[in-house]
Amino acid sequence: MIRLGVLISGRGSNLEAIAAAIERGELEARIEVVISNRAEAAGLEHARRRGIPAVVLPSRGLDRETYDQMLLDELAKWRVDLICLAGYMRLLSASFIRAYPMRILNIHPSLLPAFPGLDAQHQALAYGVKFSGCTVHFVDENIDSGPIVLQAVVPVLDQDTVESLSARILAEEHRIYARAIAIVGSGKYRLEGRRVIFEPDPAQNNPG
Amino acid sequence: MIRLGVLISGRGSNLEAIAAAIERGELEARIEVVISNRAEAAGLEHARRRGIPAVVLPSRGLDRETYDQMLLDELAKWRVDLICLAGYMRLLSASFIRAYPMRILNIHPSLLPAFPGLDAQHQALAYGVKFSGCTVHFVDENIDSGPIVLQAVVPVLDQDTVESLSARILAEEHRIYARAIAIVGSGKYRLEGRRVIFEPDPAQNNPG
């Protein structure tokens, strides 16, 4: 059973998707706590409605190191194995990341390394790509730059707006985030440089 | 009938694919001339075997402006409508590009804007992306940066090497380059910013 902590700043639709995958039995995990740096984040209410502890730790006016130490203290109480960012709009400090080596995941609405940072769907449309998608990656000390666990691809259509493209990508986000958590939580992968290589269950390869 | 000029520096496998698509009747075009900046380019012999005029214009020791003027003079003789780069390993000068506005295409073995420049397949593997592909784009004055006509996606597999990934991408290159030439040659597209939007044939939309 993977013990998850989920960090949000807003509606946390990926939090909802992770919780739903757990409820459907597709992901053997438990969300121990949802933490938001903004009291008005709609995801807090969604979490509480599902019976998930939801904590507000306001970040306003605090420097990154101070705030991240508060976050670490809170997460330690809940003994989480893996931290999932779900629309968490702050950069994590190096000391936070070192406290959870290869145990922090983020999801980004583009095929990284294309279109990192804000407004990825707008960036993709403005550039004129014919395919975009989303990326679940380990978090390192740079923006949207850690090793990639999973990606999914969607077409960009001639008539697309930011809204229609975002909706198409979001459906894929909801699909792959739970799968990525299962892979990382199981520990059945290895790193070759930046490549995340899956290690299938030997029992599945040798059924006899 | 679209009059094509194809520039190569090596084996020109995309030249072969374009010629094959024309022979199969999938692309209404004619390759008027193949020009290589290297006498030893294997693509020259492939072109001659197909009865396509193949010209060597050695670039060694010539500055870009001088060489590109030679290229322009040669292409003018053949009255080409559209220039296709197929493994042509030189940057084109601004004055060359201005002579054929929105009439020069290149194909690149990645999902641009990811992995521009040399060794794109190696870059993709080293970065650890789960999907890569290829891009047909208009050529502008920067490297691999012009508006995108078509892209195709391939998965990157855990066991992939540069060779296996390159082969998977190359099959898609051969498929989409001819289609992109047909679209651009037909003129049935428009630019919205950098976006290349296809304009379907009104006759097809209103068959009655």
Coordinates of C-alpha atoms in Angstrom, one line a residue:
Chain A
M1 CA 0.0 0.0 0.0
I2 CA 1.6 3.2 -1.2
R3 CA 1.2 6.1 1.2
L4 CA 0.6 9.3 -0.9
G5 CA 0.8 13.0 0.0
V6 CA -0.7 15.3 -2.6
L7 CA 0.2 19.0 -2.9
I8 CA -2.3 21.3 -4.6
S9 CA -2.9 25.0 -5.1
G10 CA -6.2 24.9 -6.9
R11 CA -9.0 22.6 -8.0
G12 CA -6.6 19.6 -8.1
S13 CA -8.4 17.6 -10.8
N14 CA -5.5 15.2 -10.9
L15 CA -6.0 14.6 -7.2
E16 CA -9.6 13.6 -8.0
A17 CA -8.4 11.3 -10.7
I18 CA -5.9 9.6 -8.4
A19 CA -8.5 9.2 -5.7
A20 CA -11.0 7.7 -8.2
A21 CA -8.3 5.2 -9.5
I22 CA -7.8 4.1 -5.9
E23 CA -11.5 3.7 -5.3
R24 CA -11.9 1.7 -8.5
G25 CA -9.1 -0.6 -7.2
E26 CA -6.8 0.3 -10.1
L27 CA -4.1 1.8 -7.8
E28 CA -3.1 0.2 -4.5
A29 CA -2.4 3.3 -2.6
R30 CA -3.9 5.6 0.0
I31 CA -3.9 9.4 0.0
E32 CA -2.8 10.1 3.5
V33 CA -3.0 13.9 3.2
V34 CA -3.7 16.7 0.8
I35 CA -1.9 19.9 1.5
S36 CA -2.7 23.2 -0.2
N37 CA -0.7 26.4 0.0
R38 CA -3.9 28.3 -0.7
A39 CA -6.9 28.2 1.6
E40 CA -9.4 28.8 -1.2
A41 CA -8.2 25.8 -3.3
A42 CA -11.3 23.9 -4.4
G43 CA -9.4 20.6 -4.2
L44 CA -9.5 20.8 -0.4
E45 CA -13.2 20.5 -0.3
H46 CA -13.1 17.6 -2.9
A47 CA -10.6 15.8 -0.6
R48 CA -12.7 16.3 2.5
R49 CA -15.8 15.0 0.7
R50 CA -13.9 11.8 0.0
G51 CA -12.8 11.6 3.7
I52 CA -9.2 12.5 2.9
P53 CA -7.4 14.7 5.5
A54 CA -6.9 18.2 3.9
V55 CA -4.5 20.6 5.4
V56 CA -4.0 24.3 4.5
L57 CA -0.5 25.6 5.0
P58 CA -0.6 29.2 3.7
S59 CA 2.5 30.2 1.8
R60 CA 1.9 33.9 1.5
G61 CA 4.8 36.0 2.8
L62 CA 7.0 33.1 3.6
D63 CA 10.3 32.4 1.9
R64 CA 10.8 29.1 0.2
E65 CA 13.1 27.5 2.7
T66 CA 10.8 28.4 5.7
Y67 CA 7.7 27.2 3.9
D68 CA 9.2 24.0 2.6
Q69 CA 10.4 23.1 6.2
M70 CA 6.7 23.5 7.3
L71 CA 5.7 21.3 4.5
L72 CA 8.3 18.7 5.4
D73 CA 7.2 18.7 9.0
E74 CA 3.5 18.2 8.0
L75 CA 4.3 15.4 5.5
A76 CA 6.5 13.6 8.1
K77 CA 3.4 13.4 10.4
W78 CA 1.6 11.4 7.8
R79 CA 4.6 9.2 6.9
V80 CA 4.1 9.5 3.2
D81 CA 6.2 7.4 0.8
L82 CA 5.5 9.4 -2.3
I83 CA 4.6 13.0 -3.0
C84 CA 2.4 13.9 -6.0
L85 CA 2.2 17.5 -7.2
A86 CA -1.3 18.2 -8.7
G87 CA -1.4 21.8 -9.8
Y88 CA 0.9 22.9 -7.0
M89 CA 2.1 26.3 -8.1
R90 CA 5.3 26.8 -6.2
L91 CA 8.8 25.6 -6.9
L92 CA 10.2 23.2 -4.3
S93 CA 13.5 24.0 -2.6
A94 CA 16.6 21.9 -3.0
S95 CA 16.4 20.8 0.6
F96 CA 12.8 19.6 0.2
I97 CA 13.7 17.6 -2.9
R98 CA 16.7 16.0 -1.1
A99 CA 14.4 14.9 1.7
Y100 CA 12.4 12.8 -0.8
P101 CA 14.9 11.6 -3.4
M102 CA 13.1 10.2 -6.5
R103 CA 9.9 10.2 -4.5
I104 CA 8.3 13.4 -5.8
L105 CA 6.2 13.3 -9.0
N106 CA 4.7 16.1 -11.1
I107 CA 2.4 16.1 -14.1
H108 CA 2.8 18.7 -16.8
P109 CA 0.5 19.3 -19.8
S110 CA 3.0 19.0 -22.6
L111 CA 5.3 16.5 -24.1
L112 CA 8.4 17.6 -22.2
P113 CA 11.0 18.8 -22.9
A114 CA 8.7 20.9 -25.2
F115 CA 6.8 23.7 -23.6
P116 CA 7.9 23.7 -19.9
G117 CA 6.6 26.3 -17.5
L118 CA 3.3 28.1 -17.5
D119 CA 0.5 27.9 -20.1
A120 CA 2.0 24.9 -21.8
Q121 CA -1.2 24.3 -23.9
H122 CA -1.1 27.9 -25.1
Q123 CA 2.6 27.5 -25.9
A124 CA 1.9 24.4 -28.0
L125 CA -0.9 26.0 -30.0
A126 CA 1.1 29.1 -30.6
Y127 CA 4.1 27.1 -31.8
G128 CA 1.9 25.1 -34.2
V129 CA 2.7 21.6 -33.2
K130 CA 0.5 18.8 -34.5
F131 CA 0.7 16.6 -31.4
S132 CA 1.0 17.5 -27.8
G133 CA 0.3 15.6 -24.6
C134 CA 1.3 15.3 -21.0
T135 CA 4.3 14.1 -18.9
V136 CA 4.6 12.5 -15.5
H137 CA 8.1 13.1 -14.3
F138 CA 10.3 13.0 -11.2
V139 CA 10.8 16.5 -9.7
D140 CA 14.3 17.8 -9.6
E141 CA 15.6 21.3 -8.8
N142 CA 14.8 22.8 -12.2
I143 CA 11.4 23.5 -13.7
D144 CA 9.7 20.5 -15.4
S145 CA 13.1 18.9 -16.0
G146 CA 13.3 15.6 -14.0
P147 CA 13.4 12.1 -15.5
I148 CA 10.2 11.1 -17.3
V149 CA 8.1 8.2 -16.0
L150 CA 5.2 8.2 -18.5
Q151 CA 3.9 10.4 -21.3
A152 CA 0.7 10.4 -23.4
V153 CA 0.1 11.9 -26.8
V154 CA -2.9 13.8 -28.2
P155 CA -3.4 15.3 -31.6
V156 CA -3.7 19.1 -31.9
L157 CA -6.6 19.9 -34.3
D158 CA -6.8 22.8 -36.7
Q159 CA -9.9 24.1 -34.9
D160 CA -8.4 23.7 -31.4
T161 CA -8.6 26.5 -28.8
V162 CA -6.6 26.5 -25.5
E163 CA -9.7 25.1 -23.8
S164 CA -10.4 22.3 -26.2
L165 CA -6.7 21.2 -26.3
S166 CA -6.4 21.4 -22.5
A167 CA -9.5 19.2 -22.1
R168 CA -8.1 16.6 -24.4
I169 CA -4.8 16.6 -22.6
L170 CA -6.4 16.6 -19.1
A171 CA -8.2 13.3 -19.9
E172 CA -4.8 11.8 -20.6
E173 CA -3.3 13.3 -17.4
H174 CA -6.0 11.6 -15.4
R175 CA -5.2 8.3 -17.1
I176 CA -1.4 8.3 -16.7
Y177 CA -0.8 9.8 -13.3
A178 CA -2.3 6.9 -11.4
R179 CA -0.3 4.4 -13.6
A180 CA 2.9 6.4 -13.0
I181 CA 2.3 6.3 -9.2
A182 CA 1.8 2.5 -9.4
I183 CA 5.1 2.1 -11.3
V184 CA 7.1 4.4 -9.0
G185 CA 5.4 3.1 -5.8
S186 CA 6.2 -0.5 -6.8
G187 CA 9.9 0.3 -7.2
K188 CA 9.9 -1.8 -10.4
Y189 CA 12.0 0.6 -12.5
R190 CA 15.6 1.6 -12.8
L191 CA 17.3 4.7 -14.0
E192 CA 19.8 4.6 -17.0
G193 CA 21.1 8.1 -17.0
R194 CA 17.8 10.0 -17.3
R195 CA 15.9 7.1 -18.8
V196 CA 13.3 5.5 -16.6
I197 CA 13.3 1.8 -17.6
F198 CA 10.4 -0.4 -16.3
E199 CA 11.3 -3.7 -14.8
P200 CA 8.5 -6.1 -15.4
D201 CA 7.6 -8.5 -12.6
P202 CA 9.7 -11.7 -13.2
A203 CA 6.7 -13.8 -12.1
Q204 CA 4.8 -12.4 -15.1
N205 CA 7.7 -13.1 -17.5
N206 CA 8.1 -16.7 -16.3
P207 CA 4.6 -17.9 -15.5
G208 CA 5.8 -21.5 -15.4
Chain B
M1 CA 2.1 19.1 -61.2
I2 CA 4.4 20.3 -58.5
R3 CA 8.0 20.9 -59.7
L4 CA 10.4 19.8 -57.0
G5 CA 14.1 20.4 -56.4
V6 CA 15.6 18.1 -53.7
L7 CA 18.8 19.0 -51.9
I8 CA 20.9 16.2 -50.4
S9 CA 24.3 15.6 -48.8
G10 CA 24.2 11.8 -48.3
R11 CA 22.1 8.8 -49.1
G12 CA 18.8 10.8 -49.3
S13 CA 16.5 8.1 -48.1
N14 CA 13.7 10.7 -48.0
L15 CA 14.4 11.5 -51.7
E16 CA 13.8 7.8 -52.4
A17 CA 10.6 7.9 -50.5
I18 CA 9.3 11.0 -52.3
A19 CA 10.3 9.5 -55.7
A20 CA 8.5 6.2 -54.8
A21 CA 5.3 8.1 -53.7
I22 CA 5.3 9.9 -57.1
E23 CA 5.8 6.6 -58.9
R24 CA 2.9 5.0 -57.0
G25 CA 0.7 7.9 -58.0
E26 CA 0.3 9.1 -54.4
L27 CA 1.9 12.5 -55.1
E28 CA 1.3 14.6 -58.2
A29 CA 4.7 16.0 -58.5
R30 CA 7.9 15.7 -60.5
I31 CA 11.5 15.8 -59.1
E32 CA 13.1 18.2 -61.7
V33 CA 16.6 18.0 -60.1
V34 CA 18.5 16.5 -57.2
I35 CA 21.4 18.7 -56.1
S36 CA 24.1 17.4 -53.7
N37 CA 26.9 19.5 -52.1
R38 CA 29.0 16.3 -51.9
A39 CA 30.1 14.3 -54.9
E40 CA 30.1 11.1 -52.9
A41 CA 26.4 11.4 -51.8
A42 CA 24.8 8.0 -52.5
G43 CA 21.5 9.7 -53.3
L44 CA 23.0 11.0 -56.5
E45 CA 23.3 7.5 -57.9
H46 CA 19.8 6.5 -56.7
A47 CA 18.4 9.6 -58.5
R48 CA 20.2 8.8 -61.7
R49 CA 18.9 5.2 -61.6
R50 CA 15.4 6.6 -61.5
G51 CA 16.1 8.9 -64.5
I52 CA 16.2 12.1 -62.3
P53 CA 18.8 14.7 -63.2
A54 CA 21.4 14.7 -60.4
V55 CA 23.8 17.6 -60.1
V56 CA 26.9 18.0 -57.9
L57 CA 27.7 21.5 -56.7
P58 CA 30.6 21.0 -54.3
S59 CA 30.4 23.4 -51.4
R60 CA 33.9 22.8 -49.9
G61 CA 35.8 26.1 -49.4
L62 CA 32.9 28.3 -50.5
D63 CA 31.3 30.8 -48.1
R64 CA 27.5 30.4 -47.7
E65 CA 26.4 33.4 -49.8
T66 CA 28.6 32.4 -52.7
Y67 CA 27.5 28.8 -52.6
D68 CA 23.8 29.6 -52.1
Q69 CA 23.9 31.9 -55.2
M70 CA 25.3 29.0 -57.2
L71 CA 22.4 26.8 -55.8
L72 CA 19.9 29.5 -56.7
D73 CA 21.2 29.7 -60.3
E74 CA 21.0 26.0 -60.7
L75 CA 17.5 25.7 -59.3
A76 CA 16.3 28.6 -61.5
K77 CA 17.4 26.5 -64.5
W78 CA 15.0 23.8 -63.5
R79 CA 12.1 26.2 -62.6
V80 CA 11.2 24.4 -59.4
D81 CA 8.2 25.4 -57.3
L82 CA 9.2 23.8 -54.1
I83 CA 12.5 22.8 -52.6
C84 CA 12.8 19.8 -50.3
L85 CA 15.8 19.3 -48.0
A86 CA 16.5 15.6 -47.6
G87 CA 19.5 15.2 -45.3
Y88 CA 21.1 18.4 -46.7
M89 CA 23.7 19.2 -44.1
R90 CA 24.2 23.0 -44.6
L91 CA 22.4 26.0 -43.3
L92 CA 20.7 28.0 -46.0
S93 CA 21.5 31.7 -46.1
A94 CA 18.8 34.4 -45.6
S95 CA 19.0 35.4 -49.2
F96 CA 18.3 31.9 -50.4
I97 CA 15.3 31.6 -48.1
R98 CA 14.0 34.9 -49.2
A99 CA 14.2 33.7 -52.8
Y100 CA 11.7 30.8 -52.0
P101 CA 9.4 32.2 -49.4
M102 CA 7.3 29.4 -47.8
R103 CA 8.6 27.1 -50.5
I104 CA 11.4 25.3 -48.8
L105 CA 10.6 22.2 -46.7
N106 CA 12.8 20.2 -44.3
I107 CA 12.2 17.0 -42.4
H108 CA 13.7 16.5 -38.9
P109 CA 13.7 13.3 -36.9
S110 CA 12.1 14.6 -33.7
L111 CA 8.9 16.2 -32.5
L112 CA 10.0 19.7 -32.8
P113 CA 10.5 22.0 -30.9
A114 CA 12.1 19.1 -28.9
F115 CA 15.6 18.0 -29.9
P116 CA 16.5 20.4 -32.8
G117 CA 19.9 20.1 -34.4
L118 CA 22.2 17.1 -34.8
D119 CA 21.6 13.6 -33.4
A120 CA 18.0 14.2 -32.6
Q121 CA 17.3 10.5 -32.0
H122 CA 20.3 10.3 -29.6
Q123 CA 19.1 13.4 -27.8
A124 CA 15.6 11.9 -27.4
L125 CA 16.9 8.6 -26.0
A126 CA 19.3 10.5 -23.6
Y127 CA 16.5 12.7 -22.4
G128 CA 14.3 9.7 -21.7
V129 CA 11.2 10.7 -23.6
K130 CA 8.5 8.0 -24.0
F131 CA 7.5 9.3 -27.5
S132 CA 9.4 10.9 -30.3
G133 CA 8.7 11.2 -34.0
C134 CA 9.4 13.5 -37.0
T135 CA 8.5 16.9 -38.2
V136 CA 8.1 18.4 -41.7
H137 CA 8.5 22.1 -41.5
F138 CA 9.0 25.2 -43.5
V139 CA 12.6 26.4 -43.5
D140 CA 13.3 29.8 -42.0
E141 CA 16.6 31.4 -41.0
N142 CA 17.0 29.5 -37.7
I143 CA 17.8 25.8 -37.2
D144 CA 14.7 23.5 -37.3
S145 CA 12.5 26.4 -36.3
G146 CA 10.0 27.2 -39.1
P147 CA 6.2 26.6 -39.1
I148 CA 5.2 22.9 -38.9
V149 CA 3.3 21.2 -41.7
L150 CA 3.0 17.7 -40.4
Q151 CA 4.3 15.6 -37.6
A152 CA 4.2 11.9 -36.8
V153 CA 4.7 10.1 -33.4
V154 CA 6.4 6.9 -32.5
P155 CA 6.9 5.3 -29.1
V156 CA 10.3 5.1 -27.6
L157 CA 10.8 1.6 -26.1
D158 CA 12.8 0.6 -23.1
Q159 CA 15.1 -1.6 -25.2
D160 CA 15.6 1.0 -27.9
T161 CA 19.0 1.9 -29.3
V162 CA 19.7 5.0 -31.5
E163 CA 19.5 2.6 -34.5
S164 CA 16.2 1.0 -33.6
L165 CA 14.6 4.3 -32.7
S166 CA 16.0 5.9 -35.9
A167 CA 14.6 3.1 -38.0
R168 CA 11.1 3.5 -36.5
I169 CA 11.2 7.3 -37.0
L170 CA 12.5 6.9 -40.6
A171 CA 9.5 4.8 -41.6
E172 CA 7.3 7.7 -40.5
E173 CA 9.5 10.3 -42.2
H174 CA 9.0 8.4 -45.5
R175 CA 5.2 8.5 -44.9
I176 CA 4.7 12.1 -44.0
Y177 CA 7.1 13.9 -46.3
A178 CA 5.2 13.1 -49.5
R179 CA 1.9 14.1 -47.8
A180 CA 3.4 17.4 -46.6
I181 CA 4.7 18.2 -50.2
A182 CA 1.2 17.5 -51.5
I183 CA -0.4 19.9 -49.0
V184 CA 2.1 22.7 -49.6
G185 CA 2.2 22.2 -53.3
S186 CA -1.6 22.4 -53.5
G187 CA -1.5 25.7 -51.7
K188 CA -4.5 24.5 -49.6
Y189 CA -3.3 25.8 -46.3
R190 CA -3.0 29.1 -44.5
L191 CA -0.8 30.4 -41.7
E192 CA -2.3 31.7 -38.4
G193 CA 0.8 33.0 -36.7
R194 CA 3.0 29.9 -36.8
R195 CA 0.1 27.5 -37.2
V196 CA -0.3 25.8 -40.5
I197 CA -4.0 25.3 -40.9
F198 CA -5.2 23.0 -43.7
E199 CA -8.0 24.2 -46.0
P200 CA -9.9 21.3 -47.3
D201 CA -11.1 21.3 -50.8
P202 CA -14.5 23.0 -50.9
A203 CA -15.6 20.5 -53.5
Q204 CA -15.0 17.7 -51.1
N205 CA -17.0 19.4 -48.3
N206 CA -20.0 20.1 -50.6
P207 CA -20.2 17.0 -52.8
G208 CA -23.8 18.0 -53.8

